[in-house]
GROMACS .gro file of C-alpha atoms in nm:
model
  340
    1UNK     CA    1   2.335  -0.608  -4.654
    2UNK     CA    2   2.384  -0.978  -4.545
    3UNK     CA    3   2.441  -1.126  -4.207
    4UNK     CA    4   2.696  -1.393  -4.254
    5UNK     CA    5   2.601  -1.774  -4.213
    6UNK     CA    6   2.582  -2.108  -4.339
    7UNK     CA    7   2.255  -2.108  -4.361
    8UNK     CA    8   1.994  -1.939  -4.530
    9UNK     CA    9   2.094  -1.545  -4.533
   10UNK     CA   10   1.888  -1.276  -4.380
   11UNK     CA   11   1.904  -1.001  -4.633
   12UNK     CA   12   1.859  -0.649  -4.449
   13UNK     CA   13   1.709  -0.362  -4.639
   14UNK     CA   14   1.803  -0.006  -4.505
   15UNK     CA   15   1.840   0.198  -4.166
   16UNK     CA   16   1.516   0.051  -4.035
   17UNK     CA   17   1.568  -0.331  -4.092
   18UNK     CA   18   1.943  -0.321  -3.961
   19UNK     CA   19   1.834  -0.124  -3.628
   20UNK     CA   20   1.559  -0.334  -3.592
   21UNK     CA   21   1.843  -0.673  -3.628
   22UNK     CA   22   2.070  -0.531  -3.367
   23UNK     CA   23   1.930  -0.629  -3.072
   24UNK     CA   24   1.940  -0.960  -3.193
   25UNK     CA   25   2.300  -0.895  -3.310
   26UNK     CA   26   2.400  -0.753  -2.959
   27UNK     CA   27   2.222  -1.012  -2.768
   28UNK     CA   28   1.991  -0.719  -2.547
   29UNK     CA   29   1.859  -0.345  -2.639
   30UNK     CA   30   2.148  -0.125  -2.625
   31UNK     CA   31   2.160   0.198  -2.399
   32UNK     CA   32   2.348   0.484  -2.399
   33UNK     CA   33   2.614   0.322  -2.667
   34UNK     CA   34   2.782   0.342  -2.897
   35UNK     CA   35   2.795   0.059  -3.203
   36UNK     CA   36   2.993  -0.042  -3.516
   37UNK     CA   37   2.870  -0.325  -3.704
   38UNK     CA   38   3.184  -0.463  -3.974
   39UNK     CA   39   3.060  -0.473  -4.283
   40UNK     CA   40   3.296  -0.713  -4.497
   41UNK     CA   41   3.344  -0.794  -4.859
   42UNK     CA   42   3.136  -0.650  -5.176
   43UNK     CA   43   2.795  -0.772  -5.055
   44UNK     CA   44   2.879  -0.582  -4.709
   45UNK     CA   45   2.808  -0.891  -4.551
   46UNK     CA   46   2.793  -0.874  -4.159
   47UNK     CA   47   3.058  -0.922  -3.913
   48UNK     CA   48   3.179  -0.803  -3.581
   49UNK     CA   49   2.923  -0.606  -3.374
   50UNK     CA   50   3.079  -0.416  -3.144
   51UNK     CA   51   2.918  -0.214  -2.841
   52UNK     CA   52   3.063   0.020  -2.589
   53UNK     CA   53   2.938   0.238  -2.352
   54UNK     CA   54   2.895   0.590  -2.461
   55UNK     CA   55   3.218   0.787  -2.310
   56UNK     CA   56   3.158   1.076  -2.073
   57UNK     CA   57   3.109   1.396  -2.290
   58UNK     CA   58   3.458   1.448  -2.128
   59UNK     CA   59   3.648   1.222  -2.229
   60UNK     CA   60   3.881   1.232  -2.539
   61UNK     CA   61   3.714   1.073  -2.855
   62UNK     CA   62   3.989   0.988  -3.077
   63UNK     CA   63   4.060   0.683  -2.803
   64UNK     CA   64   3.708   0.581  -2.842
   65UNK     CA   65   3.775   0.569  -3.236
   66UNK     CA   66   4.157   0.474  -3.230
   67UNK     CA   67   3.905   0.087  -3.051
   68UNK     CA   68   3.689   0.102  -3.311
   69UNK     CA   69   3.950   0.099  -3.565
   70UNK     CA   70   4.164  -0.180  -3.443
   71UNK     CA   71   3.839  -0.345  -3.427
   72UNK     CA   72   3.694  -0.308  -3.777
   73UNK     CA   73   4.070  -0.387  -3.890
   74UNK     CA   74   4.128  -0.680  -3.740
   75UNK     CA   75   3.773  -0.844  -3.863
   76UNK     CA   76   3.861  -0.729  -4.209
   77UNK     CA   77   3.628  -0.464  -4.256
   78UNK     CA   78   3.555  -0.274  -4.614
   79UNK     CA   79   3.293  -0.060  -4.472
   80UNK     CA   80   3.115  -0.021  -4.089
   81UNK     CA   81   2.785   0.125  -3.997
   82UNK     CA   82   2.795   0.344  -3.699
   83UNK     CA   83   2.472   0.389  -3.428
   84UNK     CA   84   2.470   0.569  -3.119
   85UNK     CA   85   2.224   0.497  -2.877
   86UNK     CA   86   2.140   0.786  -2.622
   87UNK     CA   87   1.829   0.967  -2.470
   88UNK     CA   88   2.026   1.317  -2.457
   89UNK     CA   89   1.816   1.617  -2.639
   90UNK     CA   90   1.920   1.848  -2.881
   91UNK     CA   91   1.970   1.738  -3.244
   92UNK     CA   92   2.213   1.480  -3.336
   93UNK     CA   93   2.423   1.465  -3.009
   94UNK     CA   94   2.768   1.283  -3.002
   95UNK     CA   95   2.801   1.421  -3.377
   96UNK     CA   96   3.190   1.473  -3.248
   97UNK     CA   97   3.222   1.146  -3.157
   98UNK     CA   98   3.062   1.022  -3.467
   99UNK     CA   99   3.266   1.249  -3.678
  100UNK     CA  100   3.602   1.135  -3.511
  101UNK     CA  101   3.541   0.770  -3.541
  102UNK     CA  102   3.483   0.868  -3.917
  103UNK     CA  103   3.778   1.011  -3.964
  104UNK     CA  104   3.964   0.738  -3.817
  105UNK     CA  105   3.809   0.503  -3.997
  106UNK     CA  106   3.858   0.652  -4.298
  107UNK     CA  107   4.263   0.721  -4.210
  108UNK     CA  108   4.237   0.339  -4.182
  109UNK     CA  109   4.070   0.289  -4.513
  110UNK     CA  110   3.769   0.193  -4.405
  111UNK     CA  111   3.440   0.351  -4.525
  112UNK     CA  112   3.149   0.482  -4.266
  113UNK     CA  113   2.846   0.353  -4.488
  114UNK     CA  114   2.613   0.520  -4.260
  115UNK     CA  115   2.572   0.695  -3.913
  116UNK     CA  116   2.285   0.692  -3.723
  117UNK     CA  117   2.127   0.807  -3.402
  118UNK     CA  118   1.815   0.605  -3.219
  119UNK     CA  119   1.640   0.751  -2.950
  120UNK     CA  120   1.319   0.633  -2.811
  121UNK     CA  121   1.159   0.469  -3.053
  122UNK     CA  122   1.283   0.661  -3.341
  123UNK     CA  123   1.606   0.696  -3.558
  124UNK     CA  124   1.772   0.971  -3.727
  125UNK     CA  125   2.127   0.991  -3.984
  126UNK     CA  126   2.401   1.211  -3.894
  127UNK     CA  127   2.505   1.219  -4.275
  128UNK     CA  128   2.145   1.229  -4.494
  129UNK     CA  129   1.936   1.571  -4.480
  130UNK     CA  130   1.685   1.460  -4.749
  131UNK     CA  131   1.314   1.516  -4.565
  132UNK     CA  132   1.230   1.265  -4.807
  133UNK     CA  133   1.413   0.967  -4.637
  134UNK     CA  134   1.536   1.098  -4.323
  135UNK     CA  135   1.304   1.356  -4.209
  136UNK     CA  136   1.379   1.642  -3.931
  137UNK     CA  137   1.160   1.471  -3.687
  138UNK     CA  138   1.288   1.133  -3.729
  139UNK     CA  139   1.170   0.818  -3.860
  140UNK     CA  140   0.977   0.526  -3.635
  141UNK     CA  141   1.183   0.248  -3.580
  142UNK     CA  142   1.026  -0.083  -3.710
  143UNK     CA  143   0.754  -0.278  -3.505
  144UNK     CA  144   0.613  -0.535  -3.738
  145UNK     CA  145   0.930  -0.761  -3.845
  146UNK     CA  146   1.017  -0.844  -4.198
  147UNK     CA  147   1.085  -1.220  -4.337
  148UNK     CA  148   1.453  -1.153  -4.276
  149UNK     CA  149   1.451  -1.063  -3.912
  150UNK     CA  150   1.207  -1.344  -3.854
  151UNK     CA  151   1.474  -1.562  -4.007
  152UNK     CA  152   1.746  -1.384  -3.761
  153UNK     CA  153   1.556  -1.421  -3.511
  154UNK     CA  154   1.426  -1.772  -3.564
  155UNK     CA  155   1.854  -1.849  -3.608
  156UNK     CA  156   1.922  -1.665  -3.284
  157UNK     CA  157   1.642  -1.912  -3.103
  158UNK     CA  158   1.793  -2.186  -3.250
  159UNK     CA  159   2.141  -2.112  -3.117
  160UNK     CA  160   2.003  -2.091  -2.810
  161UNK     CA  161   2.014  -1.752  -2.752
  162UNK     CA  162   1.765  -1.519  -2.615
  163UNK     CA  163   1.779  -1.094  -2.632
  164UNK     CA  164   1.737  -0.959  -2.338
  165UNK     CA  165   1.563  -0.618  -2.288
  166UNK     CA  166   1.910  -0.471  -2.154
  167UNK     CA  167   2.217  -0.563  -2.061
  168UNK     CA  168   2.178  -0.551  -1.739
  169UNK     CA  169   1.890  -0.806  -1.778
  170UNK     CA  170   2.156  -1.037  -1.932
  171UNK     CA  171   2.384  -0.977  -1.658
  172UNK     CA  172   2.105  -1.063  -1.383
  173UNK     CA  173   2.021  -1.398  -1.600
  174UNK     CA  174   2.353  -1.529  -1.554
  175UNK     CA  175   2.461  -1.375  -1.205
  176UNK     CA  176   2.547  -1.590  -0.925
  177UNK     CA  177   2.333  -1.698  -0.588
  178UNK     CA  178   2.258  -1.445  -0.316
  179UNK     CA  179   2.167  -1.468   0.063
  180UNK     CA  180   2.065  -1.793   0.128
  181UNK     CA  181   2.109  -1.987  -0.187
  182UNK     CA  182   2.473  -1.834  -0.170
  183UNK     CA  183   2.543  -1.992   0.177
  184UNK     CA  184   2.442  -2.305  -0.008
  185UNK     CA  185   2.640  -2.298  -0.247
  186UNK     CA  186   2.954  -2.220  -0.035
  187UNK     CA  187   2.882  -2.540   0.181
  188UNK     CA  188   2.821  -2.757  -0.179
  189UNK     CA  189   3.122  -2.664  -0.327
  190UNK     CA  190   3.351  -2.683  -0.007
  191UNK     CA  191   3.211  -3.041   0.030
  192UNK     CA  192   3.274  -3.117  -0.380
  193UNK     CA  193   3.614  -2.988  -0.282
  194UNK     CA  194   3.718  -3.233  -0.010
  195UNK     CA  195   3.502  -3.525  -0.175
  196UNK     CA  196   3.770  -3.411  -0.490
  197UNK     CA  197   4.089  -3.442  -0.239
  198UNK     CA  198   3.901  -3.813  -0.136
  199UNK     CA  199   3.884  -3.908  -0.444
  200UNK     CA  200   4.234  -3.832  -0.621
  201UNK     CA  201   4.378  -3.935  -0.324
  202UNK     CA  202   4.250  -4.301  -0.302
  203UNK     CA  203   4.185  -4.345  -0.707
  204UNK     CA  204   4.476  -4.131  -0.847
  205UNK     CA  205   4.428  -3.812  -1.074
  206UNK     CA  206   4.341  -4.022  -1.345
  207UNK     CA  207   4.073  -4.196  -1.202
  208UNK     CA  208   3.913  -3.894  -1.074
  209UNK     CA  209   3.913  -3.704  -1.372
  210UNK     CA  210   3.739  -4.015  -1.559
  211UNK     CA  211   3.449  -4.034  -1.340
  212UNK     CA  212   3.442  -3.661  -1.305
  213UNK     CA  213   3.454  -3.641  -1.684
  214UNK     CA  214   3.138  -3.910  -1.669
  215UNK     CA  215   2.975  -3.715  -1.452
  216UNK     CA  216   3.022  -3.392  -1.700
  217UNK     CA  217   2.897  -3.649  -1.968
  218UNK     CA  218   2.524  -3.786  -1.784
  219UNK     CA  219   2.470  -3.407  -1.683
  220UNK     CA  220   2.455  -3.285  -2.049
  221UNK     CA  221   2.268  -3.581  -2.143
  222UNK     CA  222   2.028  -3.492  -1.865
  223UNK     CA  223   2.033  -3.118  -1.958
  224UNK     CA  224   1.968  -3.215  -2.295
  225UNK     CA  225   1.671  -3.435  -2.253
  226UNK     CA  226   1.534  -3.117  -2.033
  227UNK     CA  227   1.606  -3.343  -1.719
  228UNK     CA  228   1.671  -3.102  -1.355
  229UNK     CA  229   1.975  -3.143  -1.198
  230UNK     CA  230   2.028  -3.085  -0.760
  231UNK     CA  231   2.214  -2.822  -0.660
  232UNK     CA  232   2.514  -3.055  -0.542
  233UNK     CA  233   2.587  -3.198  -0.828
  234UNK     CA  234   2.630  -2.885  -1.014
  235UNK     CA  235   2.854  -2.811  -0.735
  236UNK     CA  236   3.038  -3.104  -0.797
  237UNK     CA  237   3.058  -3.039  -1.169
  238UNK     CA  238   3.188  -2.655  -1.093
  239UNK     CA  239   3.452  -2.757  -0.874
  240UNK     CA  240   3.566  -2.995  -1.094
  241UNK     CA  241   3.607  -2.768  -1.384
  242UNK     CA  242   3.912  -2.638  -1.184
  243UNK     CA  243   4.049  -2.963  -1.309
  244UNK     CA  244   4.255  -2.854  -1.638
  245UNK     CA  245   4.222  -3.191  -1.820
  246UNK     CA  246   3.859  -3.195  -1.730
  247UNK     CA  247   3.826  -2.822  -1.798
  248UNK     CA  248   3.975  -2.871  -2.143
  249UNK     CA  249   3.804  -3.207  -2.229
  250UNK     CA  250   3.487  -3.065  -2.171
  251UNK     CA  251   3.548  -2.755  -2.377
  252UNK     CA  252   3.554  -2.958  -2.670
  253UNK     CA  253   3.223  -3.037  -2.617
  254UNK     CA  254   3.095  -2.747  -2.756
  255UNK     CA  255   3.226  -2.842  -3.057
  256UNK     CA  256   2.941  -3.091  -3.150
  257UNK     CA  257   2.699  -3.064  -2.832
  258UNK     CA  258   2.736  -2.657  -2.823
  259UNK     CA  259   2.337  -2.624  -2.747
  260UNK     CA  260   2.334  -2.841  -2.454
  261UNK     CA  261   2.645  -2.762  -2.344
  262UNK     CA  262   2.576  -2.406  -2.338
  263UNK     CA  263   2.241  -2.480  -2.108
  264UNK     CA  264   2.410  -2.698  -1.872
  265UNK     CA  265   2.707  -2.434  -1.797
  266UNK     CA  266   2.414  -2.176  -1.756
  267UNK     CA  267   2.268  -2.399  -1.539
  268UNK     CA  268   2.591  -2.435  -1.309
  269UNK     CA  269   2.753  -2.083  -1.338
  270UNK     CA  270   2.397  -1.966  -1.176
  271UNK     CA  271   2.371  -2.200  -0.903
  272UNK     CA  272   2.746  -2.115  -0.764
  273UNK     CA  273   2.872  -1.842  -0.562
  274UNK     CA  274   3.225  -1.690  -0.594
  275UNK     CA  275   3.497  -1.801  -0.504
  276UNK     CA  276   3.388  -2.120  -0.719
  277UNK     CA  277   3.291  -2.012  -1.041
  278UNK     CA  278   3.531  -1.863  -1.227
  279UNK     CA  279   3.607  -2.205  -1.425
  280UNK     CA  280   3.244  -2.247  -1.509
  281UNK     CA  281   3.177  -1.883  -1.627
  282UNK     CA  282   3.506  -1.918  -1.853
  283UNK     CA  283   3.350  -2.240  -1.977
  284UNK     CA  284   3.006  -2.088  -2.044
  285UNK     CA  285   3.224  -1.778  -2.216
  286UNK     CA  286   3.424  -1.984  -2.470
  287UNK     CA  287   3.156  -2.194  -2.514
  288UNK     CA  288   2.924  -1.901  -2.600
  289UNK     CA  289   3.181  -1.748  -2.805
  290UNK     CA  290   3.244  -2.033  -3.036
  291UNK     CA  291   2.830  -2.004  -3.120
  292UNK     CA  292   2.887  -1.681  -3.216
  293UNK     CA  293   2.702  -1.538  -2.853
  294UNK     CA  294   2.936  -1.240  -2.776
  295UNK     CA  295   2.726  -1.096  -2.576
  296UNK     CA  296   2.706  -1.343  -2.311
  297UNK     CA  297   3.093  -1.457  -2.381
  298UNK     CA  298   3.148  -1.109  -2.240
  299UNK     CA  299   2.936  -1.101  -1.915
  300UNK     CA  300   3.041  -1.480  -1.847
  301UNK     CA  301   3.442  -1.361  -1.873
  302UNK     CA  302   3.371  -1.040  -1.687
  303UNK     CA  303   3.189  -1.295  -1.387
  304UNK     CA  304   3.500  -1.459  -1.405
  305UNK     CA  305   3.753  -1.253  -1.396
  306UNK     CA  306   3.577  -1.060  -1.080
  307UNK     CA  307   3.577  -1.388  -0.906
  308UNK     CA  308   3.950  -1.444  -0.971
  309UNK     CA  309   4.152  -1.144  -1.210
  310UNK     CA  310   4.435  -1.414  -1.224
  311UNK     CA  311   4.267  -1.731  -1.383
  312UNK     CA  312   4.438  -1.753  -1.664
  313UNK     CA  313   4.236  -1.854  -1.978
  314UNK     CA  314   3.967  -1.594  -1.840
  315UNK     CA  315   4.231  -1.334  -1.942
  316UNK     CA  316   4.335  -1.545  -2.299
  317UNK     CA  317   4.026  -1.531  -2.383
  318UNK     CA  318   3.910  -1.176  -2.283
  319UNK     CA  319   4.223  -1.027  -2.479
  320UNK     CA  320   4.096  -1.256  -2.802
  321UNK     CA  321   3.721  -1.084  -2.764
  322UNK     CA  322   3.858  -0.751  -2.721
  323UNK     CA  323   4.055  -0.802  -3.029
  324UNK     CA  324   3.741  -0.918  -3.205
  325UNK     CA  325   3.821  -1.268  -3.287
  326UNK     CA  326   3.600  -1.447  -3.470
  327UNK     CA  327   3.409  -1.715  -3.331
  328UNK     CA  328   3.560  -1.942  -3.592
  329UNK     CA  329   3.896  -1.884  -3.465
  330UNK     CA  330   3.779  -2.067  -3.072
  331UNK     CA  331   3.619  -2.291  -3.292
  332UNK     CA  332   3.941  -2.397  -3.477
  333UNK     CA  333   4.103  -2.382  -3.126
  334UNK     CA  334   3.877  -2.610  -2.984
  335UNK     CA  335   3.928  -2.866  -3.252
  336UNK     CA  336   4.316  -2.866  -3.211
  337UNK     CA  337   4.258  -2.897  -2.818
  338UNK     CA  338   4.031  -3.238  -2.932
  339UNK     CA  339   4.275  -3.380  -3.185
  340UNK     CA  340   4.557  -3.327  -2.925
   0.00000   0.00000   0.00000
């Protein structure tokens, strides 16, 4: 099993390797979910990863599967591996679940290579009953890592991305100012906003969005270099972002300064307070998104859309995640938004 790249591939080799790779994949240590990984093409080479909450024993699992189909379809897939992710005894639980989204899968032509269960720090199939490889008690999960999740994970630090223990600890690294440092915030961006008014007003729209769009340009060379940057000029850049040309020039940024770009918008979408940041966090979502980082695309959409359910590319690009487009798709987006 490959993992898809331009680079040197990261061959995984059985249950342990790929469960050990998925927190990479996922961008934090699932919990109490539920994952399908897309496996495409003859060398079941890696795709989509897709995670969902486990549903409440409840509630009906052929919508659960009827997702995971549409999702596996749309990237293509020939095969899928399946892995819940619970801490609930008794042997093998969710097998129903697992079992439906089988079925639907294969209704949809789409094979279930393997489905397996990880609790604690062990692992278990729902489908192999050979002691010999997949033993009643369950098998240890890996601790020492292998040359190809060193490579995965030396390609996910390179991206710039970092797992987090859960995703709530990826949610908390990118959540926005409390208490005091929220009152700050509010009083930075209402004075970006009438310094904005100032300045269209007495340059023109134009003007303004050129030395905004300067501004955007000496921040990233400063977050680049590793440079800080005060709390009112991130202010200044968030409120501009509500600028559409700006917005739009700067999301073609990613396209060649991605890395930086991608620490910069951190940078801003965690100094501001709502109800200023739902431009940035859409920003920091496409841009992750494009790098392949859905993890973070998610929780920087989800920011944004709780800040304001109406901004519109929030929701454009929240309905392309959900319907697992690839990252190469925003990228190919993003270079017809340059050449026009």
């Amino acid at each position: 099993m490959t993992a898809s790249s331009t680079r040197p591939v990261a061959r995984l080799r059985g249950p342990a390797e790929i469960l050990a790779a998925l927190p990479t994949l996922c961008g934090f240590v699932p919990t109490e979910s539920i994952l399908l990984v897309s496996l495409r093409g003859k060398r079941r080479r890696i795709g989509l990863t897709a995670r969902y909450d486990l549903p409440s024993a409840e509630a009906p699992v052929e919508e659960v599967a009827d997702v995971f189909v549409g999702l596996l379809s749309s990237n293509q897939a020939r095969e899928a591996l399946l892995v819940v992710y619970t801490e609930e005894p008794g042997p093998l639980p969710r097998a129903s679940l697992v079992e439906a989204v089988s079925v639907a899968c294969a209704s949809a032509g789409i094979s279930v290579h393997d489905a397996l269960l990880v609790r604690r720090d062990q692992w278990w199939s729902y489908r192999c009953t050979s002691p010999e490889c997949c033993p009643p008690e369950g098998s240890p999960l890996l601790v020492e890592a292998s040359p190809a999740l060193t490579l995965l994970a030396a390609e996910s630090a390179y991206d710039g991305r970092a797992v987090q223990g859960t995703r709530a600890e990826l949610e908390a690294s990118l959540a926005a100012p409390v208490l005091l440092a929220r009152a700050s915030s509010e009083q930075l961006c209402q004075a970006a906003e009438t310094l904005w008014a100032q300045t269209v007003g007495r340059a023109g729209a134009q003007a303004a969005r050129t030395q905004a769009l300067g501004d955007w340009a000496a921040a990233l060379r400063v977050c680049a270099d590793g440079g800080d940057l005060d709390n009112a000029a991130l202010a200044w850049l968030a409120v501009t972002a509500y600028d559409l040309p700006v917005r739009d020039e700067v999301l073609t940024w990613a396209l060649d300064e991605g890395e930086a770009l991608l620490a910069l918008l951190t940078r801003i979408a965690v100094a501001t307070a709502p109800p200023h940041d739902a431009a940035v966090c859409t920003l920091l979502g496409v841009t992750a998104w494009s790098r392949g980082d859905g993890a973070v695309a998610n929780v920087a959409l989800e920011r944004a859309l709780r800040t304001d359910p109406t901004y519109r590319l929030a929701n454009l690009i929240g309905a392309a995640l959900a319907s697992a487009c690839p990252p190469k798709e925003v990228r190919r987006w993003l270079r017809a938004c340059a050449r026009g």
